[in-house]
Short mmCIF file of C-alpha atoms and ligand atoms in Angstrom, two decimals:
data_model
loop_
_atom_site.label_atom_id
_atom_site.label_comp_id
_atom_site.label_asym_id
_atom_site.label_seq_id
_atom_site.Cartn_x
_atom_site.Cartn_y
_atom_site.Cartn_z
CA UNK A 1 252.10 -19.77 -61.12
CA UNK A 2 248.48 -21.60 -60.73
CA UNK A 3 245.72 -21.24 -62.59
CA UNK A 4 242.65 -21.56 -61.27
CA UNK A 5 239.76 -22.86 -63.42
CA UNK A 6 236.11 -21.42 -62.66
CA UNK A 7 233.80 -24.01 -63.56
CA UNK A 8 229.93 -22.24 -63.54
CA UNK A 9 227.26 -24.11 -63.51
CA UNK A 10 224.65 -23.68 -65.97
CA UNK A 11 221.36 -22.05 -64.97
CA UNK A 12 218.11 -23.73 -64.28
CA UNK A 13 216.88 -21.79 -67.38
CA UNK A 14 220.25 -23.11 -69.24
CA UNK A 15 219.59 -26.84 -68.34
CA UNK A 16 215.90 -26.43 -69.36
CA UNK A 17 216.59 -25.00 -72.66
CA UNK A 18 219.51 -27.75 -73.13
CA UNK A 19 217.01 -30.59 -72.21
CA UNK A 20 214.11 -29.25 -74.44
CA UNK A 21 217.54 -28.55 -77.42
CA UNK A 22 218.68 -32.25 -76.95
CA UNK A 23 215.09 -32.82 -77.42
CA UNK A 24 214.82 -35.24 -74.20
CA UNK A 25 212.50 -35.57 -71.55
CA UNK A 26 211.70 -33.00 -68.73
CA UNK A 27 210.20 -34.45 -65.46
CA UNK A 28 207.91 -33.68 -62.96
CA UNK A 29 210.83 -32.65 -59.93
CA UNK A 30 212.86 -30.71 -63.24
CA UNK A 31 212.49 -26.58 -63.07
CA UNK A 32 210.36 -25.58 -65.97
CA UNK A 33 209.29 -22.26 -67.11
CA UNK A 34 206.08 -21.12 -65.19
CA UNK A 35 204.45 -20.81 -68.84
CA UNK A 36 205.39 -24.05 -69.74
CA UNK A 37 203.75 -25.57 -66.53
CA UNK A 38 200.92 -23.71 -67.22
CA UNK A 39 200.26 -24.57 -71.03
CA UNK A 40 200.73 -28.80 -70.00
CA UNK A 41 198.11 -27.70 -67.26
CA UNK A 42 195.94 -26.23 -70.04
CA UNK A 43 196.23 -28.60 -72.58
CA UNK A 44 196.60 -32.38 -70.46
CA UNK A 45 193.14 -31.08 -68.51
CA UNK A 46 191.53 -30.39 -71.57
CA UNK A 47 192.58 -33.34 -73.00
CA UNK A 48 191.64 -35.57 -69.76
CA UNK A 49 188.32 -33.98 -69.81
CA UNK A 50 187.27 -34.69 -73.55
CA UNK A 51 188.23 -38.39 -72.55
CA UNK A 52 185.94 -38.19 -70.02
CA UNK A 53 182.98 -36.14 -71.81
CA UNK A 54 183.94 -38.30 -74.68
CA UNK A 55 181.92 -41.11 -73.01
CA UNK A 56 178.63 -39.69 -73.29
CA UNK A 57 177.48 -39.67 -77.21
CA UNK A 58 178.40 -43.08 -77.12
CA UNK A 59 177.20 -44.01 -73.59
CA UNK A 60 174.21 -42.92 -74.47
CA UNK A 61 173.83 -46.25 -77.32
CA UNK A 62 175.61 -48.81 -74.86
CA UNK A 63 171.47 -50.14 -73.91
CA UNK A 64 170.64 -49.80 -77.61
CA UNK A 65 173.41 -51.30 -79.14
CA UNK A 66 171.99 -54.19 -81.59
CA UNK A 67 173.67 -57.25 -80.24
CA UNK A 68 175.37 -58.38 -77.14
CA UNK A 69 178.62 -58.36 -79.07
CA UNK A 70 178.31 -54.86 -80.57
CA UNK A 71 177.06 -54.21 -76.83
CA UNK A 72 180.22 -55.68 -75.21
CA UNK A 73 182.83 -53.62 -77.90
CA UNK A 74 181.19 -50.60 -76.84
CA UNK A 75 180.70 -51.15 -73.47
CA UNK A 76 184.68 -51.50 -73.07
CA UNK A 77 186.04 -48.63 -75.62
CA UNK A 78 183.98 -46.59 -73.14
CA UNK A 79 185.41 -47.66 -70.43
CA UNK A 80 188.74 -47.45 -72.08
CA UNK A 81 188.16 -44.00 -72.48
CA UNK A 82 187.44 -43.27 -68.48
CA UNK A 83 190.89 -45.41 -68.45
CA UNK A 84 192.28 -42.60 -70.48
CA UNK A 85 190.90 -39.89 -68.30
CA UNK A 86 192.59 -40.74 -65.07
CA UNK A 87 196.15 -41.80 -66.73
CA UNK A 88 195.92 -38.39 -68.57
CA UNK A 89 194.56 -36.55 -64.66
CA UNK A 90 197.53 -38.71 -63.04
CA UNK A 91 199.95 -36.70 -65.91
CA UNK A 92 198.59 -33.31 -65.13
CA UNK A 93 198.88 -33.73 -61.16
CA UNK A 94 202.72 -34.36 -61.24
CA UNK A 95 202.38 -30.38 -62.61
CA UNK A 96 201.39 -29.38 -58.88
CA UNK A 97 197.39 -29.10 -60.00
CA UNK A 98 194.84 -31.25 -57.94
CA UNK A 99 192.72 -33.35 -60.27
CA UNK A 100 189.27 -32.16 -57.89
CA UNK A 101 190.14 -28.56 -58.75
CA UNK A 102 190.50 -29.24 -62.65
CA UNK A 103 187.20 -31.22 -62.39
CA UNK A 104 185.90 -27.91 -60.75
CA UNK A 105 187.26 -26.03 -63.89
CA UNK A 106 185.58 -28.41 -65.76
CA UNK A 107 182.19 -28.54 -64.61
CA UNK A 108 182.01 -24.55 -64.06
CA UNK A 109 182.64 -23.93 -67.60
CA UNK A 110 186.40 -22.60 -66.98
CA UNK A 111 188.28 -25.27 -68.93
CA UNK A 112 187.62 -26.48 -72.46
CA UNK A 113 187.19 -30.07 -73.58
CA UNK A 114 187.41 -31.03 -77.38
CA UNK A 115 184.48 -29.26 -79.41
CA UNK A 116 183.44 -32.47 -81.04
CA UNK A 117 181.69 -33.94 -78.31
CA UNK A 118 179.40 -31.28 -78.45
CA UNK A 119 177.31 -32.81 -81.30
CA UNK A 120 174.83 -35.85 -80.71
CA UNK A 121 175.35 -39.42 -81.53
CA UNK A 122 171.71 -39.80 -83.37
CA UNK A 123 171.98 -43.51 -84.75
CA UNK A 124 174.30 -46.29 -84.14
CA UNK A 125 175.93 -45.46 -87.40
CA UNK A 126 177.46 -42.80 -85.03
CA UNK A 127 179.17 -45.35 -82.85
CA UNK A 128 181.13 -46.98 -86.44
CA UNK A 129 181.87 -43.25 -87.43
CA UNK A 130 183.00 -41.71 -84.42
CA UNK A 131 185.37 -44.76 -83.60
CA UNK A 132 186.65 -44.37 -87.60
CA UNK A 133 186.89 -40.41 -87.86
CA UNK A 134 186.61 -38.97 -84.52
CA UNK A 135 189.53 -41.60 -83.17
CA UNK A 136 191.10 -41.38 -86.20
CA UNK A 137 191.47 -38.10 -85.66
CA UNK A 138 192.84 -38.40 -82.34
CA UNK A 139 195.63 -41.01 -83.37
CA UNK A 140 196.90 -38.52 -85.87
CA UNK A 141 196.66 -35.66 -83.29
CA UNK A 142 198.34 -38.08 -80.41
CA UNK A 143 200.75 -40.08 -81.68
CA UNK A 144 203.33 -37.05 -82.17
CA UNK A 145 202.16 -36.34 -78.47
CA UNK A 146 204.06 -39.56 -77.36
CA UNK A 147 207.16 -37.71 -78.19
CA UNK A 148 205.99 -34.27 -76.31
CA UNK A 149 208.56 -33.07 -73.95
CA UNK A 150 207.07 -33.83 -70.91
CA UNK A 151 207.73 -37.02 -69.76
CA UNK A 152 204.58 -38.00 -67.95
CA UNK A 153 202.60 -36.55 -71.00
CA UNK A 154 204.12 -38.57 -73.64
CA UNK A 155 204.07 -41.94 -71.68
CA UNK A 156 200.51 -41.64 -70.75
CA UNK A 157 200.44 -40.85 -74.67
CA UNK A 158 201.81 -44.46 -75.85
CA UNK A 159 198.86 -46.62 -73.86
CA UNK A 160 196.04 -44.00 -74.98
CA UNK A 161 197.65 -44.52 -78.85
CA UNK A 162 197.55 -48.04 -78.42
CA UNK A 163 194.10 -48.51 -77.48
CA UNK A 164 193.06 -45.42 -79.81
CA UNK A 165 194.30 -47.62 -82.51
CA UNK A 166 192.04 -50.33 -82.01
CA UNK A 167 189.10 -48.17 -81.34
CA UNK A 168 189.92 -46.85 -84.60
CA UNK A 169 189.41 -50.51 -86.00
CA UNK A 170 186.56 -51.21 -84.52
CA UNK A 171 184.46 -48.20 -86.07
CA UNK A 172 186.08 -49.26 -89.29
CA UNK A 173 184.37 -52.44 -88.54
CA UNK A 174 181.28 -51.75 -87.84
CA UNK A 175 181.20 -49.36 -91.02
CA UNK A 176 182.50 -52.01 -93.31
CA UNK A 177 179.70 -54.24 -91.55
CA UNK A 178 176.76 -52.14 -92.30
CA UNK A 179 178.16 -50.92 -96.04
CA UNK A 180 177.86 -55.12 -96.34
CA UNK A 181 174.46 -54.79 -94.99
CA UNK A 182 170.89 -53.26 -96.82
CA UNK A 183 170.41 -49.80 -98.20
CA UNK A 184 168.84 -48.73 -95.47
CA UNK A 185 172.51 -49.76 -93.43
CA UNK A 186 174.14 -47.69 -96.18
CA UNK A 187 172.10 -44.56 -96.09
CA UNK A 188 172.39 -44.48 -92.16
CA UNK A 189 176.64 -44.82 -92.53
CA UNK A 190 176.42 -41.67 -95.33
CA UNK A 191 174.30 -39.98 -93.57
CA UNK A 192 175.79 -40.16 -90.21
CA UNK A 193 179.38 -39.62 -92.31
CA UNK A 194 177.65 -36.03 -93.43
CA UNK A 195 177.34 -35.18 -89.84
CA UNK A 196 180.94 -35.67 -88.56
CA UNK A 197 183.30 -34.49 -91.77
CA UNK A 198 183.38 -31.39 -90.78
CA UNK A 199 183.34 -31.33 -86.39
CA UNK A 200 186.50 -33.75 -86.89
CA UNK A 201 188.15 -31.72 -89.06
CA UNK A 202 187.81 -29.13 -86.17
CA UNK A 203 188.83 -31.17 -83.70
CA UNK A 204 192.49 -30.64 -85.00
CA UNK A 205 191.89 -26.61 -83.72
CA UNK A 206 191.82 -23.09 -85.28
CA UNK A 207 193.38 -22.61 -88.80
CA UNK A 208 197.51 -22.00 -88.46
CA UNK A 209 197.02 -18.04 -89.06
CA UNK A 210 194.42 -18.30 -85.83
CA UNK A 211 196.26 -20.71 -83.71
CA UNK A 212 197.58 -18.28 -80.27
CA UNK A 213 199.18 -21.27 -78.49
CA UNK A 214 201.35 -23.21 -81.97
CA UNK A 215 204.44 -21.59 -81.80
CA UNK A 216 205.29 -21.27 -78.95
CA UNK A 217 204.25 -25.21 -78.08
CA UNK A 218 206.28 -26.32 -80.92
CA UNK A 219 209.27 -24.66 -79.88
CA UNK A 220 208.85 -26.42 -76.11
CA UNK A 221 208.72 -29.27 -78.19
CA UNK A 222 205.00 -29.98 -76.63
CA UNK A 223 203.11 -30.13 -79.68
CA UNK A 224 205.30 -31.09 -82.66
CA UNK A 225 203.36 -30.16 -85.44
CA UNK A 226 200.86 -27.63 -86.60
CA UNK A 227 197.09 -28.00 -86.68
CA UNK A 228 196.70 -27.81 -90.29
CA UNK A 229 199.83 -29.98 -90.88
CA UNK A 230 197.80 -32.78 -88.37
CA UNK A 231 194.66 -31.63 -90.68
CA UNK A 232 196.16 -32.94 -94.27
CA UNK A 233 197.49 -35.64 -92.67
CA UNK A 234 193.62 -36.72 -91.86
CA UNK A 235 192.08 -35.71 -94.93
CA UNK A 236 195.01 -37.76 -96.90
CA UNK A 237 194.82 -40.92 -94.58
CA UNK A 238 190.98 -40.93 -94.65
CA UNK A 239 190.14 -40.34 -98.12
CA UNK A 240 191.18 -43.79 -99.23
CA UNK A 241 189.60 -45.07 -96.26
CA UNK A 242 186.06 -43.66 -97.71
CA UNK A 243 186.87 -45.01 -101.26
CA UNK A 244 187.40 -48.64 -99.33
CA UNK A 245 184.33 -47.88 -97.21
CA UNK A 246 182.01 -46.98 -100.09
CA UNK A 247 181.31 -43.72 -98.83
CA UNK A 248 181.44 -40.54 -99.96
CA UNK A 249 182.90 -36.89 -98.26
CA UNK A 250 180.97 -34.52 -97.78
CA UNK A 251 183.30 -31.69 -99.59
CA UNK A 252 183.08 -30.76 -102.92
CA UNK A 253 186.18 -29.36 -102.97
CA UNK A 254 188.00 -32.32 -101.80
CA UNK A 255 190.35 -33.78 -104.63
CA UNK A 256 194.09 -34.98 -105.12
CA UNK A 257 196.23 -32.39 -105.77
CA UNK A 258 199.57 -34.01 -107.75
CA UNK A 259 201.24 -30.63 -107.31
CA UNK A 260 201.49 -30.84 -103.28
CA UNK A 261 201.41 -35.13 -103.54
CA UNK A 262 198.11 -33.55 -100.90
CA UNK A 263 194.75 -33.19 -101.12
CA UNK A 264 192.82 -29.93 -101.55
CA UNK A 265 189.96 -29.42 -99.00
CA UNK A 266 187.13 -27.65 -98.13
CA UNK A 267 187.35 -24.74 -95.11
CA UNK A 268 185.80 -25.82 -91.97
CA UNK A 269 183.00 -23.17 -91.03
CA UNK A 270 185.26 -21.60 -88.06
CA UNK A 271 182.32 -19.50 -87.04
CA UNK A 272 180.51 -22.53 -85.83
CA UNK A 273 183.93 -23.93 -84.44
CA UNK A 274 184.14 -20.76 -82.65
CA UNK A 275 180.61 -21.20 -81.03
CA UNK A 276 181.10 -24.80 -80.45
CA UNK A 277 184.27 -23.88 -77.81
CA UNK A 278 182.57 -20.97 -75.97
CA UNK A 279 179.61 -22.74 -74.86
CA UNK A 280 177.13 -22.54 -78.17
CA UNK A 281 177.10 -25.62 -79.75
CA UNK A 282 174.58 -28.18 -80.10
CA UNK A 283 175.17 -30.42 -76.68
CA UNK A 284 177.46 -28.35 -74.58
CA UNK A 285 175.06 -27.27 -71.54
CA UNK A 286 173.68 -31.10 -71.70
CA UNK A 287 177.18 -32.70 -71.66
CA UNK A 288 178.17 -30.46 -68.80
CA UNK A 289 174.82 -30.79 -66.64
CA UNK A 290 175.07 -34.81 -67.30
CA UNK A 291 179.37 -34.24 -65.86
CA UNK A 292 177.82 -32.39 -62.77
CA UNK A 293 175.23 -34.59 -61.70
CA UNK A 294 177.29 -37.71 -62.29
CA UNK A 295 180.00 -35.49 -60.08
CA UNK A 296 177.26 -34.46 -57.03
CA UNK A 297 176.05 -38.35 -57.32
CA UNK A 298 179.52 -39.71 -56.84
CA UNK A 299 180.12 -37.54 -53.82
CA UNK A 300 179.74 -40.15 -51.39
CA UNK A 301 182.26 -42.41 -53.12
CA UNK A 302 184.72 -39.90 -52.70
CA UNK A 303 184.03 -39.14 -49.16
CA UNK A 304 184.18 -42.88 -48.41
CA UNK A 305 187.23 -43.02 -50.35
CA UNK A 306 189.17 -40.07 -48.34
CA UNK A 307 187.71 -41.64 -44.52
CA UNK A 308 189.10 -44.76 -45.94
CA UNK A 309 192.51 -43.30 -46.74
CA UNK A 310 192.95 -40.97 -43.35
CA UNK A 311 192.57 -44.41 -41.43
CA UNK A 312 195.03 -45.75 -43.31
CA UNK A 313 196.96 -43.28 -42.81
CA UNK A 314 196.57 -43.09 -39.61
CA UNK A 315 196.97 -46.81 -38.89
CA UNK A 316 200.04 -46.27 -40.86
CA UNK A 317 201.81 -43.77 -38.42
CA UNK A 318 200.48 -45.89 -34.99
CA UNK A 319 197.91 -43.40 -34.96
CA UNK A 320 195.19 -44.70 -35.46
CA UNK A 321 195.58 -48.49 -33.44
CA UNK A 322 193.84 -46.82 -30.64
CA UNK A 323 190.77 -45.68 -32.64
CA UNK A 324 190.65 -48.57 -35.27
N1 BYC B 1 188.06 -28.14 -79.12
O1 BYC B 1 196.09 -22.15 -80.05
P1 BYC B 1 195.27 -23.36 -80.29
C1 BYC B 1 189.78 -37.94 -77.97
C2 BYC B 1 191.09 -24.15 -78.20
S1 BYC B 1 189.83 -36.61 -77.03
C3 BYC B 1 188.01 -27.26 -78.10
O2 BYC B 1 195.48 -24.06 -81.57
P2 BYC B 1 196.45 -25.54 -78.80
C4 BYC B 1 188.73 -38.95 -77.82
C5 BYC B 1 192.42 -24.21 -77.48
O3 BYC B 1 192.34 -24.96 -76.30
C6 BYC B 1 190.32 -35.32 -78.15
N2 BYC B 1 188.90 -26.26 -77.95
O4 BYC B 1 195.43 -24.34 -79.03
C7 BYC B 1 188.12 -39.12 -76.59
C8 BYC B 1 192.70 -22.75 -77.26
O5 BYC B 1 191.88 -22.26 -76.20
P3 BYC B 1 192.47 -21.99 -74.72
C9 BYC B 1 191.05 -34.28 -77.41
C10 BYC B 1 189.87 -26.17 -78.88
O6 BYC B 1 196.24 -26.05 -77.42
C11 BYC B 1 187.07 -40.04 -76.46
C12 BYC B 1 192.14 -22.11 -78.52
O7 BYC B 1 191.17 -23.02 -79.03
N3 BYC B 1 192.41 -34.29 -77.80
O8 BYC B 1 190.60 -37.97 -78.76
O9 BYC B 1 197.83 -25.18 -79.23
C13 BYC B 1 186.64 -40.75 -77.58
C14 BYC B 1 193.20 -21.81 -79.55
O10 BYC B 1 193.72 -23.03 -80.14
C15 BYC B 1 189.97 -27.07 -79.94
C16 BYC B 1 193.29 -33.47 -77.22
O11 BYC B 1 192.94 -32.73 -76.33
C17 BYC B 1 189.01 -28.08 -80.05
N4 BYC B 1 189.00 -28.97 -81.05
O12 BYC B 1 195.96 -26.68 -79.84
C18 BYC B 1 187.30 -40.59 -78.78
C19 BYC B 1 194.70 -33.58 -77.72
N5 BYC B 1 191.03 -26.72 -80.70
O13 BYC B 1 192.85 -23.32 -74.15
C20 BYC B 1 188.35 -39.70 -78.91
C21 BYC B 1 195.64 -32.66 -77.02
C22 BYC B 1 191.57 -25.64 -80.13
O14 BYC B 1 193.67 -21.11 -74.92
N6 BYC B 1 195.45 -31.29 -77.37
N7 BYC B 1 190.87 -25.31 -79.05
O15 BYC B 1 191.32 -21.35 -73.98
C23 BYC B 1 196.02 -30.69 -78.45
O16 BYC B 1 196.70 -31.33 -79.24
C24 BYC B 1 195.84 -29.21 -78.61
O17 BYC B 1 195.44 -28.67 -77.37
C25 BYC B 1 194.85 -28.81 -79.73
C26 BYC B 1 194.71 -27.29 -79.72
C27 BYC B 1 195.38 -29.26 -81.07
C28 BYC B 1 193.47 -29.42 -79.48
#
């Protein structure tokens, strides 16, 4: 007598959930959960578009900046940042999504970029403090993305750490600079410090108890912790950062707690967060009209740029020798 063995092969849904169990890497040609697809789409636009918004506040002090070398470190984290725009467009498009349609989404208000480029850079104290809390914020936020379960995610993830890092340095740098500098220097660093506390602390998102998309991100093994756990992990890498800086937080209730080895903080005011991401904050119509006229200006480039590319194309197939 014979036995026969039946050997099944596991599901699409089985190998997904085995992949995302084993904790390794799902690709762009792998099946995926439509929701899954759909919350990278969400959250690698978003991301790709504060990059890009991200260049304005400090844009804006590029022809002020003071010297031709604070001129020349500015003028290339900027461009870094358009840098990280397109490798973090490039990641979303191996989802199926066209990077012209997300810009679309963008412009016409349907997808969100991060709140905290909706306040204004006023002085050039800005430029130190948004390169020491606003990209420190992002490096605490990102670098657990470089292990997100998406594969074309988390690699984009290592460069944009990289260069985040240094970023990071160079605000410090600046800071340290002007805290060297007169009283006038100092003032502007405090001052500019009282501004952006708070908007980075938002940038990490809604409180836990308010966060829709945590749980079910964590458990796709996209995001891999939880805002507020990102949140202490700021406020505890940044506090001895001020104490080096000579500056002071803006929180009263900000002190070491030895019982939680944490610090205790302040609450965000989520009511202004709240305003900030649905259109109401202090810079979002400007930010977006600036994105749409630098979009309707650069039309022709991308006209030129698709002619170009058909008569390639067309050369390419033996098309296009007769017309070329
Ligand atoms: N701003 O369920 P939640 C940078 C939205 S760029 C606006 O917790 P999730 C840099 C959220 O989208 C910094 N919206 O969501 C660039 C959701 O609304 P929708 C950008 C926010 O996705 C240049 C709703 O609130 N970094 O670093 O699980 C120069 C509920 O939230 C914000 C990234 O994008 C916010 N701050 O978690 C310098 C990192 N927070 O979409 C620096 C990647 C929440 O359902 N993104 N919302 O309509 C993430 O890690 C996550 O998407 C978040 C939010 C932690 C931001």
């Amino acid at each position: 007598m014979t036995t026969t063995e039946h050997h099944v092969e596991p599901s699409v849904e089985e190998l997904f959930d085995d992949t995302i169990a084993a904790d390794q890497r799902i690709e762009p040609r792998d099946w995926m959960p439509d929701a899954y697809r759909a919350t990278l789409i969400r959250q690698i636009a978003q991301h790709a578009h504060s990059e890009i918004i991200g260049m304005q506040p400090e844009g804006n002090w590029i022809l002020r900046a003071p010297s031709l070398r604070r001129k020349a470190i500015l003028l290339a984290k900027v461009q870094d940042e358009a840098g990280h725009g397109l490798y973090l467009y490039a990641a979303a498009e191996t989802l199926g999504v066209d990077r012209a349609e997300l810009t679309e989404k963008l412009i016409n208000g349907k997808q969100k970029y991060s709140s905290i480029f909706n306040y204004p850079a006023l002085s050039y104290a800005d430029i130190g403090v948004i390169g020491w809390l606003v990209d420190g914020a992002a490096i605490c936020n990102q670098v657990p993305l470089c292990r997100c379960s998406y594969g074309p995610y988390a690699r984009a993830m290592i460069r944009v750490c990289k260069e985040e890092s240094f970023h990071q340095r160079q605000g410090y740098e600046l800071l340290m600079t002007m805290m060297r500098g007169t009283e006038a220097q100092r003032e502007m660093v405090q001052e500019s410090t009282n501004r952006w506390w708070w908007p980075s602390l938002m940038m990490f998102g809604p409180p836990d108890g308010d966060s829709p998309n945590t749980q079910q991100s964590m458990a796709w093994g996209i995001k891999r912790h939880t805002n507020d756990e990102l949140r202490q992990r700021f406020v505890d890498m940044t506090v001895p950062q001020a104490a080096a800086l000579g500056v002071a937080l803006p929180d009263p209730d900000l002190r070491w707690n030895p019982e939680r080895g944490k610090h205790d903080y302040g609450e965000p005011d989520w009511t202004e967060f709240k305003a900030v991401i649905t259109g109401g904050g202090p810079c979002n119509a400007q930010r977006i009209a600036h994105r749409r006229a630098a979009h309707d200006n650069g039309g022709w480039v991308r006209e030129a740029a698709s002619v170009y590319a058909e008569k390639q194309a067309a050369r390419a197939s033996g098309g296009g020798r007769a017309t070329a």
